[in-house]
C-alpha cells in the first residue's frame, strides 16, 4: 500500500520569504507524484506533477518540487511567497500501473504573514 | 470548457436521511472518481466509475453507492447518514489511462 506523510500541518512564513513544504511517501511499487493546492472554499487544483524524466518539476506560478527517490521525498519549494499563495497544499501519489486511486497526505496549511 | 461541475454546493441533512450528490465530468473525460475530505484532512478515495461500472473502491461502507450514466456524469448516494459523514465531497474526472484527475469545487455536506 502507498502512504503520504506531510510533516508540517501548518507553515507560517513572511511575505517574500522562501518556503519549503515537506512530503515523504512510502510505496513498494513505482508511483507518480503530485502537489495539489486548495484555496479557501474551493476544490483541488493540480500545482505540479512528476511522472518521469527530470527530477525537478516547476509550476507556472513559481513553485518547484524535486523528486528524490533515495529519500522517497517530493518537497515543494518557492523562493518568494505572496499573500495569494495562502492555501492548503496536498502531496499525493498514484501507482503507475493504472491504479487510478490517488492517495493524499493530510495537507499543509501555508499561512503568509504580512 | 466548464470543467468538472458538482451540485449542489452545500447541503444540510439530518441523521438517518439519504443524500444524492451529482457530478459532471470535464469534456472528453470518461472516468469519474469520488473523494471524501473531512475537516482538516486530505481527501480519501471512495470509488471510481468507468463505463458505468464501479471499477475500484476505497474503504467505505456499503452505505456509499454510486452510479455513472451513459453521458459519463455520476451520482454519489449515501444512505442512513451519520454525523461523521459531514465532509466536503469531491468529484474528479479523467480520461481512461490518463495520469491527471481534474477536481470539481465539491459539495459540502453537513449532517445534523
Coordinates of N, CA and C in Angstrom, one line a residue:
Chain A
X1 N 0.8 -1.2 0.0 CA 0.0 0.0 0.0 C 0.9 1.2 0.0
X2 N 0.3 2.3 -0.5 CA 1.0 3.6 -0.5 C 0.6 4.5 0.6
X3 N 1.5 5.3 1.1 CA 1.1 6.3 2.1 C 1.9 7.6 1.8
X4 N 1.4 8.7 2.3 CA 2.0 10.0 2.1 C 2.0 10.7 3.4
X5 N 3.2 11.2 3.8 CA 3.3 12.0 5.1 C 3.7 13.4 4.8
X6 N 2.9 14.3 5.2 CA 3.3 15.7 5.1 C 3.7 16.1 6.6
X7 N 4.9 16.5 6.7 CA 5.5 16.6 8.1 C 5.0 17.8 8.8
X8 N 4.5 18.8 8.2 CA 4.0 20.0 8.8 C 2.6 20.3 8.5
X9 N 1.7 20.4 9.6 CA 0.3 20.7 9.3 C 0.1 22.2 9.0
X10 N 1.0 23.1 9.5 CA 0.9 24.5 9.2 C 2.3 25.0 9.1
X11 N 2.4 25.9 8.1 CA 3.7 26.6 7.9 C 3.5 28.1 7.8
X12 N 3.8 28.9 8.8 CA 3.7 30.4 8.7 C 5.0 30.9 8.1
X13 N 4.9 31.8 7.2 CA 6.1 32.4 6.5 C 5.8 33.9 6.2
X14 N 6.8 34.7 6.3 CA 6.6 36.1 5.9 C 6.5 36.3 4.4
X15 N 5.7 37.3 3.9 CA 5.6 37.5 2.5 C 7.0 37.8 1.9
X16 N 7.3 37.3 0.8 CA 8.5 37.5 0.0 C 9.6 36.6 0.6
X17 N 9.4 35.8 1.6 CA 10.4 34.9 2.1 C 10.3 33.5 1.4
X18 N 11.3 32.7 1.4 CA 11.2 31.4 0.8 C 10.5 30.4 1.7
X19 N 10.0 29.4 1.1 CA 9.2 28.3 1.8 C 9.5 27.0 1.3
X20 N 9.5 26.0 2.1 CA 9.6 24.6 1.7 C 8.5 23.8 2.5
X21 N 7.7 23.1 1.7 CA 6.7 22.2 2.3 C 7.1 20.8 2.1
X22 N 7.2 20.0 3.2 CA 7.9 18.7 3.1 C 6.8 17.6 2.8
X23 N 7.3 16.6 2.0 CA 6.4 15.5 1.7 C 7.3 14.2 1.6
X24 N 6.9 13.2 2.3 CA 7.6 11.9 2.1 C 6.5 10.9 1.8
X25 N 6.9 9.9 1.0 CA 5.9 8.9 0.6 C 6.5 7.5 0.8
X26 N 5.6 6.5 0.9 CA 6.0 5.1 1.0 C 5.3 4.3 0.0
X27 N 6.0 3.5 -0.7 CA 5.4 2.6 -1.7 C 6.3 1.5 -2.1
X28 N 5.7 0.3 -2.3 CA 6.5 -0.8 -2.8 C 6.6 -0.9 -4.3
X29 N 5.8 0.0 -4.9 CA 5.9 0.0 -6.4 C 6.1 1.4 -6.9
X30 N 6.4 1.6 -8.1 CA 6.7 2.9 -8.7 C 5.4 3.7 -8.7
X31 N 5.6 5.0 -8.4 CA 4.4 5.9 -8.3 C 4.7 7.2 -9.1
X32 N 3.6 7.9 -9.4 CA 3.6 9.2 -9.9 C 3.4 10.1 -8.7
X33 N 3.9 11.3 -8.7 CA 3.8 12.2 -7.5 C 3.2 13.5 -8.0
X34 N 2.4 14.1 -7.1 CA 1.6 15.3 -7.4 C 1.7 16.3 -6.2
X35 N 1.5 17.5 -6.4 CA 1.1 18.5 -5.4 C -0.1 19.2 -5.9
X36 N -1.1 19.2 -5.0 CA -2.4 19.9 -5.3 C -2.5 21.1 -4.4
X37 N -3.2 22.1 -4.8 CA -3.4 23.3 -3.9 C -4.9 23.5 -3.8
X38 N -5.3 23.8 -2.6 CA -6.8 24.1 -2.3 C -6.9 25.5 -1.7
X39 N -7.4 26.4 -2.5 CA -7.7 27.8 -1.9 C -8.9 27.7 -1.1
X40 N -9.1 28.6 -0.1 CA -10.3 28.6 0.8 C -11.6 28.4 0.0
X41 N -12.3 27.5 0.5 CA -13.7 27.2 0.0 C -13.7 26.8 -1.5
X42 N -12.6 26.2 -1.9 CA -12.6 25.7 -3.3 C -12.2 24.3 -3.4
X43 N -12.3 23.7 -4.6 CA -11.8 22.4 -4.8 C -10.3 22.3 -5.0
X44 N -9.8 21.2 -5.4 CA -8.3 21.0 -5.6 C -7.9 21.4 -7.0
X45 N -6.7 22.0 -7.1 CA -6.1 22.3 -8.4 C -4.7 21.7 -8.4
X46 N -4.4 21.0 -9.5 CA -3.1 20.5 -9.7 C -2.1 21.6 -9.8
X47 N -1.0 21.5 -9.0 CA 0.0 22.5 -9.0 C 1.2 22.0 -9.8
X48 N 1.6 20.8 -9.6 CA 2.7 20.2 -10.5 C 2.7 18.7 -10.3
X49 N 3.4 18.0 -11.2 CA 3.4 16.6 -11.1 C 4.8 16.1 -11.6
X50 N 5.1 14.9 -11.1 CA 6.3 14.2 -11.5 C 5.9 12.9 -12.1
X51 N 6.1 12.7 -13.4 CA 5.8 11.4 -14.0 C 7.1 10.6 -14.3
X52 N 8.0 11.3 -14.9 CA 9.3 10.7 -15.3 C 10.3 11.8 -15.8
X53 N 11.5 11.4 -16.1 CA 12.4 12.4 -16.6 C 13.1 13.2 -15.5
X54 N 13.3 14.5 -15.8 CA 13.9 15.4 -14.9 C 13.3 15.3 -13.5
X55 N 14.1 15.2 -12.5 CA 13.5 15.1 -11.1 C 13.0 16.4 -10.6
X56 N 13.4 17.5 -11.2 CA 12.9 18.9 -10.8 C 11.8 19.3 -11.7
X57 N 10.6 19.5 -11.1 CA 9.5 20.0 -11.9 C 9.0 21.3 -11.4
X58 N 8.5 22.1 -12.3 CA 8.1 23.5 -11.9 C 6.7 23.8 -12.3
X59 N 6.1 24.7 -11.6 CA 4.7 25.2 -11.9 C 4.8 26.6 -12.5
X60 N 3.7 27.0 -13.1 CA 3.7 28.3 -13.8 C 3.7 29.5 -12.8
X61 N 3.4 29.3 -11.5 CA 3.4 30.4 -10.6 C 4.6 30.3 -9.6
X62 N 5.7 29.7 -10.0 CA 6.9 29.9 -9.3 C 7.3 28.8 -8.3
X63 N 6.4 27.8 -8.1 CA 6.7 26.7 -7.2 C 7.5 25.6 -8.0
X64 N 8.3 24.9 -7.3 CA 9.0 23.8 -7.8 C 9.1 22.6 -6.8
X65 N 9.2 21.4 -7.3 CA 9.4 20.3 -6.4 C 10.4 19.3 -7.0
X66 N 11.1 18.7 -6.1 CA 12.2 17.8 -6.6 C 11.9 16.4 -6.1
X67 N 11.9 15.4 -7.0 CA 11.7 14.0 -6.7 C 13.0 13.5 -6.2
X68 N 13.1 12.9 -5.0 CA 14.3 12.2 -4.5 C 13.9 10.8 -4.2
X69 N 14.3 9.9 -5.1 CA 13.9 8.5 -4.9 C 14.5 7.9 -3.7
X70 N 15.8 8.2 -3.5 CA 16.5 7.5 -2.4 C 16.0 8.0 -1.0
X71 N 15.5 9.2 -0.9 CA 14.9 9.7 0.3 C 13.3 9.6 0.3
X72 N 12.8 9.1 -0.8 CA 11.3 9.0 -1.0 C 10.7 10.3 -0.6
X73 N 11.2 11.4 -1.2 CA 10.6 12.7 -0.8 C 10.2 13.4 -2.1
X74 N 9.4 14.4 -1.9 CA 8.9 15.2 -3.0 C 8.5 16.6 -2.4
X75 N 9.5 17.3 -1.9 CA 9.3 18.6 -1.2 C 9.0 19.7 -2.2
X76 N 8.1 20.6 -1.8 CA 7.7 21.7 -2.6 C 8.3 23.0 -2.1
X77 N 8.8 23.8 -3.0 CA 9.6 25.0 -2.6 C 9.1 26.2 -3.5
X78 N 9.3 27.3 -2.9 CA 9.1 28.6 -3.6 C 10.0 29.6 -3.0
X79 N 10.8 30.3 -3.9 CA 11.8 31.2 -3.4 C 11.3 32.5 -2.7
X80 N 10.1 32.9 -3.1 CA 9.5 34.1 -2.6 C 8.0 34.0 -2.7
X81 N 7.3 33.9 -1.5 CA 5.9 33.7 -1.5 C 5.1 35.0 -1.5
X82 N 3.9 35.0 -1.9 CA 3.0 36.1 -2.0 C 1.8 35.8 -1.2
X83 N 1.0 36.8 -0.8 CA -0.2 36.7 0.0 C -1.1 35.8 -0.7
X84 N -1.1 35.8 -2.0 CA -2.1 35.0 -2.8 C -1.7 33.5 -2.7
X85 N -0.6 33.1 -2.2 CA -0.2 31.7 -2.0 C -0.9 31.1 -0.8
X86 N -1.6 31.9 0.0 CA -2.3 31.3 1.2 C -3.3 30.3 0.7
X87 N -3.1 29.0 1.2 CA -3.9 27.9 0.8 C -3.4 26.7 1.5
X88 N -4.2 25.6 1.3 CA -3.8 24.3 1.8 C -3.1 23.5 0.6
X89 N -2.0 22.9 0.9 CA -1.2 22.2 -0.1 C -1.2 20.7 0.2
X90 N -1.6 19.9 -0.8 CA -1.6 18.4 -0.6 C -0.6 17.7 -1.5
X91 N 0.2 16.9 -0.9 CA 1.0 16.0 -1.6 C 0.3 14.7 -1.9
X92 N 0.5 14.1 -3.1 CA -0.3 12.9 -3.4 C 0.5 12.0 -4.3
X93 N 0.1 10.7 -4.3 CA 0.8 9.7 -5.1 C -0.3 8.9 -5.8
X94 N 0.1 8.2 -6.9 CA -0.8 7.3 -7.6 C 0.2 6.2 -8.2
X95 N -0.2 5.0 -8.0 CA 0.6 3.9 -8.6 C 0.6 4.0 -10.1
X96 N 1.8 3.6 -10.7 CA 2.0 3.7 -12.1 C 1.2 2.7 -12.9
X97 N 0.8 1.6 -12.2 CA 0.2 0.5 -13.0 C -1.3 0.7 -13.2
X98 N -1.8 1.8 -13.6 CA -3.2 2.1 -14.0 C -4.1 2.0 -12.7
X99 N -3.5 2.1 -11.5 CA -4.4 2.2 -10.4 C -4.7 3.7 -10.2
X100 N -6.0 4.0 -10.4 CA -6.4 5.4 -10.5 C -6.8 6.0 -9.2
X101 N -6.5 5.4 -8.1 CA -6.8 5.9 -6.7 C -5.7 6.8 -6.3
X102 N -5.9 8.0 -6.1 CA -4.9 9.0 -5.6 C -4.9 8.9 -4.1
X103 N -3.7 8.7 -3.5 CA -3.5 8.7 -2.1 C -2.9 10.1 -1.7
X104 N -3.7 10.8 -0.8 CA -3.3 12.2 -0.4 C -2.7 12.2 1.0
X105 N -1.8 13.1 1.2 CA -1.3 13.4 2.5 C -2.4 14.2 3.2
X106 N -2.2 14.6 4.5 CA -3.2 15.3 5.3 C -3.2 16.8 5.0
X107 N -2.2 17.3 4.3 CA -2.2 18.7 3.9 C -1.3 19.5 4.8
X108 N -0.8 20.6 4.2 CA -0.1 21.6 4.9 C -0.7 23.0 4.6
X109 N -1.1 23.7 5.7 CA -1.7 25.0 5.5 C -0.6 26.0 5.5
X110 N -0.4 26.7 4.3 CA 0.6 27.8 4.2 C -0.1 29.1 4.6
X111 N 0.5 29.7 5.6 CA -0.1 30.9 6.2 C 1.0 32.1 5.9
X112 N 0.6 33.0 5.0 CA 1.5 34.1 4.7 C 1.3 35.2 5.6
X113 N 2.4 35.7 6.3 CA 2.4 36.8 7.2 C 2.7 38.1 6.5
X114 N 2.0 39.2 6.8 CA 2.3 40.4 6.1 C 3.6 41.1 6.6
Chain B
X1 N -14.9 25.4 -22.0 CA -15.0 24.1 -21.3 C -15.3 24.5 -19.8
X2 N -16.4 23.9 -19.3 CA -16.8 24.2 -18.0 C -16.0 23.5 -16.9
X3 N -15.2 22.6 -17.3 CA -14.5 21.8 -16.3 C -15.4 20.9 -15.6
X4 N -15.0 20.4 -14.4 CA -15.8 19.5 -13.6 C -16.8 20.3 -12.8
X5 N -18.1 19.9 -12.9 CA -19.1 20.6 -12.1 C -19.8 19.7 -11.1
X6 N -20.2 20.2 -10.0 CA -20.8 19.4 -9.0 C -22.0 20.2 -8.4
X7 N -23.0 19.4 -8.1 CA -24.2 20.1 -7.4 C -24.8 19.1 -6.4
X8 N -25.4 19.7 -5.3 CA -25.4 21.1 -5.0 C -24.1 21.5 -4.4
X9 N -23.9 22.8 -4.1 CA -22.7 23.3 -3.5 C -22.7 23.0 -2.0
X10 N -23.8 23.2 -1.4 CA -24.0 22.9 0.0 C -25.3 22.1 0.3
X11 N -25.2 21.3 1.3 CA -26.4 20.5 1.6 C -26.4 20.3 3.2
X12 N -27.6 20.4 3.7 CA -27.7 20.1 5.2 C -28.8 19.0 5.3
X13 N -28.4 17.9 6.0 CA -29.3 16.8 6.2 C -29.3 16.4 7.7
X14 N -30.2 15.6 8.1 CA -30.2 15.1 9.5 C -29.8 13.6 9.5
X15 N -29.4 13.1 10.6 CA -29.0 11.7 10.7 C -30.1 10.8 10.3
X16 N -29.7 9.7 9.5 CA -30.6 8.7 9.0 C -31.2 9.0 7.7
X17 N -31.0 10.3 7.2 CA -31.5 10.6 5.9 C -30.6 10.1 4.8
X18 N -31.0 10.2 3.6 CA -30.3 9.8 2.4 C -30.0 11.0 1.6
X19 N -28.8 11.0 0.9 CA -28.4 12.2 0.1 C -27.9 11.7 -1.3
X20 N -28.1 12.5 -2.3 CA -27.5 12.2 -3.6 C -26.7 13.5 -4.1
X21 N -25.5 13.2 -4.4 CA -24.6 14.3 -5.0 C -24.4 14.0 -6.4
X22 N -24.2 15.1 -7.2 CA -24.1 14.9 -8.7 C -22.8 15.5 -9.2
X23 N -22.3 14.9 -10.3 CA -21.0 15.4 -10.8 C -21.1 15.3 -12.4
X24 N -20.7 16.3 -13.0 CA -20.5 16.2 -14.5 C -19.0 16.4 -14.8
X25 N -18.5 15.4 -15.5 CA -17.0 15.4 -15.8 C -16.6 16.5 -16.8
X26 N -15.3 16.7 -16.9 CA -14.8 17.6 -17.9 C -15.0 17.0 -19.3
X27 N -15.2 17.9 -20.2 CA -15.5 17.4 -21.6 C -14.4 16.5 -22.1
X28 N -14.7 15.3 -22.6 CA -13.7 14.4 -23.1 C -13.3 13.3 -22.1
X29 N -13.7 13.5 -20.9 CA -13.4 12.5 -19.8 C -14.4 11.5 -19.7
X30 N -14.0 10.2 -19.4 CA -15.0 9.2 -19.3 C -14.9 8.5 -17.9
X31 N -14.1 8.9 -17.0 CA -13.8 8.3 -15.8 C -14.1 9.3 -14.6
X32 N -14.9 8.9 -13.7 CA -15.2 9.7 -12.5 C -14.8 9.0 -11.2
X33 N -14.1 9.8 -10.4 CA -13.8 9.3 -9.0 C -14.4 10.2 -8.0
X34 N -14.7 9.7 -6.9 CA -15.3 10.4 -5.7 C -14.4 10.3 -4.5
X35 N -14.2 11.5 -3.8 CA -13.4 11.5 -2.7 C -14.2 12.2 -1.5
X36 N -13.9 11.8 -0.3 CA -14.4 12.5 0.9 C -13.3 13.2 1.6
X37 N -13.5 14.5 1.9 CA -12.5 15.3 2.6 C -13.1 15.8 3.9
X38 N -12.8 15.1 5.0 CA -13.2 15.6 6.3 C -12.4 16.8 6.7
X39 N -13.0 17.6 7.6 CA -12.4 18.8 8.0 C -10.9 18.6 8.5
X40 N -10.0 19.3 8.0 CA -8.6 19.2 8.4 C -7.9 18.0 7.9
X41 N -8.5 17.3 7.0 CA -7.8 16.0 6.5 C -7.6 16.1 4.9
X42 N -6.8 15.2 4.4 CA -6.7 15.1 3.0 C -7.9 14.3 2.4
X43 N -8.1 14.4 1.1 CA -9.2 13.7 0.5 C -9.0 12.2 0.6
X44 N -10.0 11.4 0.8 CA -9.9 9.9 0.8 C -10.8 9.4 -0.3
X45 N -10.2 8.4 -1.0 CA -10.9 7.8 -2.2 C -12.1 7.0 -1.8
X46 N -13.2 7.3 -2.4 CA -14.4 6.5 -2.1 C -14.6 5.4 -3.2
X47 N -14.7 5.8 -4.4 CA -14.8 4.8 -5.5 C -14.6 5.5 -6.9
X48 N -14.5 4.7 -7.9 CA -14.3 5.2 -9.3 C -15.2 4.5 -10.2
X49 N -15.8 5.3 -11.2 CA -16.6 4.7 -12.2 C -16.1 4.9 -13.6
X50 N -16.2 3.8 -14.3 CA -15.8 3.8 -15.7 C -16.7 2.9 -16.5
X51 N -17.1 3.4 -17.6 CA -18.1 2.6 -18.5 C -19.3 2.1 -17.6
X52 N -19.8 3.0 -16.8 CA -21.0 2.8 -16.0 C -20.8 1.7 -14.9
X53 N -19.6 1.3 -14.7 CA -19.3 0.3 -13.7 C -18.4 0.8 -12.6
X54 N -18.6 0.3 -11.4 CA -17.6 0.7 -10.3 C -16.4 -0.1 -10.5
X55 N -15.3 0.6 -10.8 CA -14.0 -0.1 -11.2 C -13.1 -0.3 -9.9
X56 N -13.2 0.6 -9.0 CA -12.3 0.4 -7.8 C -13.0 1.1 -6.6
X57 N -12.8 0.6 -5.4 CA -13.5 1.1 -4.3 C -12.5 1.2 -3.1
X58 N -12.7 2.3 -2.3 CA -11.9 2.5 -1.1 C -12.5 1.9 0.1
X59 N -12.0 2.2 1.2 CA -12.6 1.6 2.5 C -13.8 2.4 3.0
X60 N -14.8 2.3 2.3 CA -16.1 3.0 2.7 C -17.2 1.9 2.8
X61 N -18.1 2.1 3.7 CA -19.2 1.1 3.9 C -20.1 1.1 2.7
X62 N -21.0 0.1 2.6 CA -21.9 -0.1 1.5 C -23.0 1.0 1.5
X63 N -23.1 1.8 2.6 CA -24.0 2.9 2.6 C -23.6 3.9 1.5
X64 N -22.4 3.9 1.1 CA -21.9 4.8 0.0 C -22.1 4.0 -1.3
X65 N -22.8 4.5 -2.2 CA -23.0 3.8 -3.5 C -23.0 4.9 -4.6
X66 N -22.8 4.4 -5.8 CA -22.8 5.4 -6.9 C -23.4 4.9 -8.2
X67 N -23.3 5.8 -9.2 CA -23.8 5.4 -10.5 C -23.1 6.3 -11.5
X68 N -22.9 5.7 -12.7 CA -22.5 6.5 -13.8 C -23.4 6.4 -14.9
X69 N -23.7 7.5 -15.6 CA -24.7 7.5 -16.7 C -24.0 7.4 -18.0
X70 N -24.7 7.1 -19.1 CA -24.1 7.0 -20.4 C -23.4 8.2 -20.9
X71 N -23.8 9.4 -20.4 CA -23.1 10.6 -20.7 C -21.9 10.9 -19.8
X72 N -21.5 9.9 -19.0 CA -20.3 9.9 -18.1 C -20.6 10.7 -16.8
X73 N -21.7 11.4 -16.7 CA -21.9 12.0 -15.4 C -22.2 11.0 -14.3
X74 N -22.1 11.4 -13.1 CA -22.1 10.4 -12.0 C -22.9 10.9 -10.8
X75 N -23.4 10.0 -10.0 CA -24.0 10.4 -8.7 C -23.3 9.6 -7.6
X76 N -23.3 10.2 -6.4 CA -22.9 9.6 -5.2 C -24.1 9.6 -4.3
X77 N -24.4 8.4 -3.8 CA -25.5 8.3 -2.9 C -25.0 7.8 -1.5
X78 N -25.5 8.4 -0.5 CA -25.2 8.0 0.9 C -26.5 7.8 1.7
X79 N -26.6 6.5 2.2 CA -27.8 6.2 2.9 C -27.5 6.2 4.4
X80 N -28.6 6.4 5.2 CA -28.5 6.3 6.7 C -27.4 7.2 7.2
X81 N -27.5 8.4 6.9 CA -26.4 9.4 7.2 C -26.1 9.4 8.7
X82 N -24.8 9.5 8.9 CA -24.2 9.7 10.2 C -23.6 11.0 10.4
X83 N -23.4 11.5 11.6 CA -22.8 12.8 11.8 C -21.4 12.8 11.2
X84 N -20.7 11.6 11.2 CA -19.3 11.5 10.7 C -19.3 11.6 9.2
X85 N -20.4 11.6 8.5 CA -20.4 11.8 7.1 C -20.3 13.2 6.6
X86 N -20.4 14.1 7.6 CA -20.2 15.6 7.3 C -18.8 15.8 6.7
X87 N -18.7 16.3 5.5 CA -17.4 16.5 4.8 C -17.7 17.2 3.5
X88 N -16.5 17.5 2.9 CA -16.6 18.0 1.5 C -16.4 16.9 0.6
X89 N -17.3 16.7 -0.3 CA -17.3 15.6 -1.2 C -16.8 16.1 -2.6
X90 N -15.7 15.5 -3.0 CA -15.1 16.0 -4.3 C -15.2 14.9 -5.4
X91 N -15.5 15.4 -6.5 CA -15.6 14.6 -7.7 C -14.4 14.9 -8.6
X92 N -13.8 13.9 -9.2 CA -12.7 14.2 -10.1 C -12.9 13.4 -11.4
X93 N -12.6 14.0 -12.5 CA -12.7 13.2 -13.8 C -11.3 13.1 -14.5
X94 N -11.3 12.1 -15.3 CA -10.0 11.8 -16.0 C -10.4 11.0 -17.3
X95 N -9.5 10.9 -18.2 CA -9.7 10.0 -19.3 C -9.0 8.7 -18.9
X96 N -9.6 7.6 -19.4 CA -9.1 6.3 -19.1 C -7.6 6.1 -19.4
X97 N -6.8 5.8 -18.4 CA -5.4 5.6 -18.6 C -4.6 6.9 -18.5
X98 N -5.3 8.0 -18.3 CA -4.7 9.3 -18.0 C -4.0 9.4 -16.6
X99 N -3.0 10.2 -16.5 CA -2.4 10.3 -15.2 C -2.9 11.5 -14.4
X100 N -3.7 12.3 -14.9 CA -4.2 13.5 -14.2 C -5.7 13.5 -13.9
X101 N -6.1 13.8 -12.7 CA -7.5 13.9 -12.4 C -7.8 15.3 -12.2
X102 N -8.9 15.8 -12.7 CA -9.4 17.2 -12.6 C -10.5 17.2 -11.6
X103 N -10.4 18.1 -10.6 CA -11.3 18.1 -9.5 C -12.4 19.2 -9.7
X104 N -13.6 18.9 -9.2 CA -14.7 19.9 -9.1 C -14.6 20.7 -7.8
X105 N -15.4 21.7 -7.6 CA -15.4 22.5 -6.5 C -15.9 21.8 -5.2
X106 N -16.6 20.7 -5.3 CA -17.0 20.0 -4.2 C -18.4 20.3 -3.7
X107 N -19.0 19.4 -3.0 CA -20.3 19.6 -2.3 C -20.0 19.5 -0.8
X108 N -20.4 20.5 -0.1 CA -20.2 20.4 1.4 C -21.4 19.9 2.0
X109 N -21.3 18.7 2.6 CA -22.5 18.1 3.3 C -22.3 18.2 4.8
X110 N -23.4 18.7 5.4 CA -23.4 18.8 6.9 C -24.6 18.0 7.3
X111 N -24.3 17.1 8.3 CA -25.2 16.2 8.8 C -25.5 16.6 10.3
X112 N -26.7 16.9 10.6 CA -27.1 17.4 12.0 C -27.7 16.3 12.8

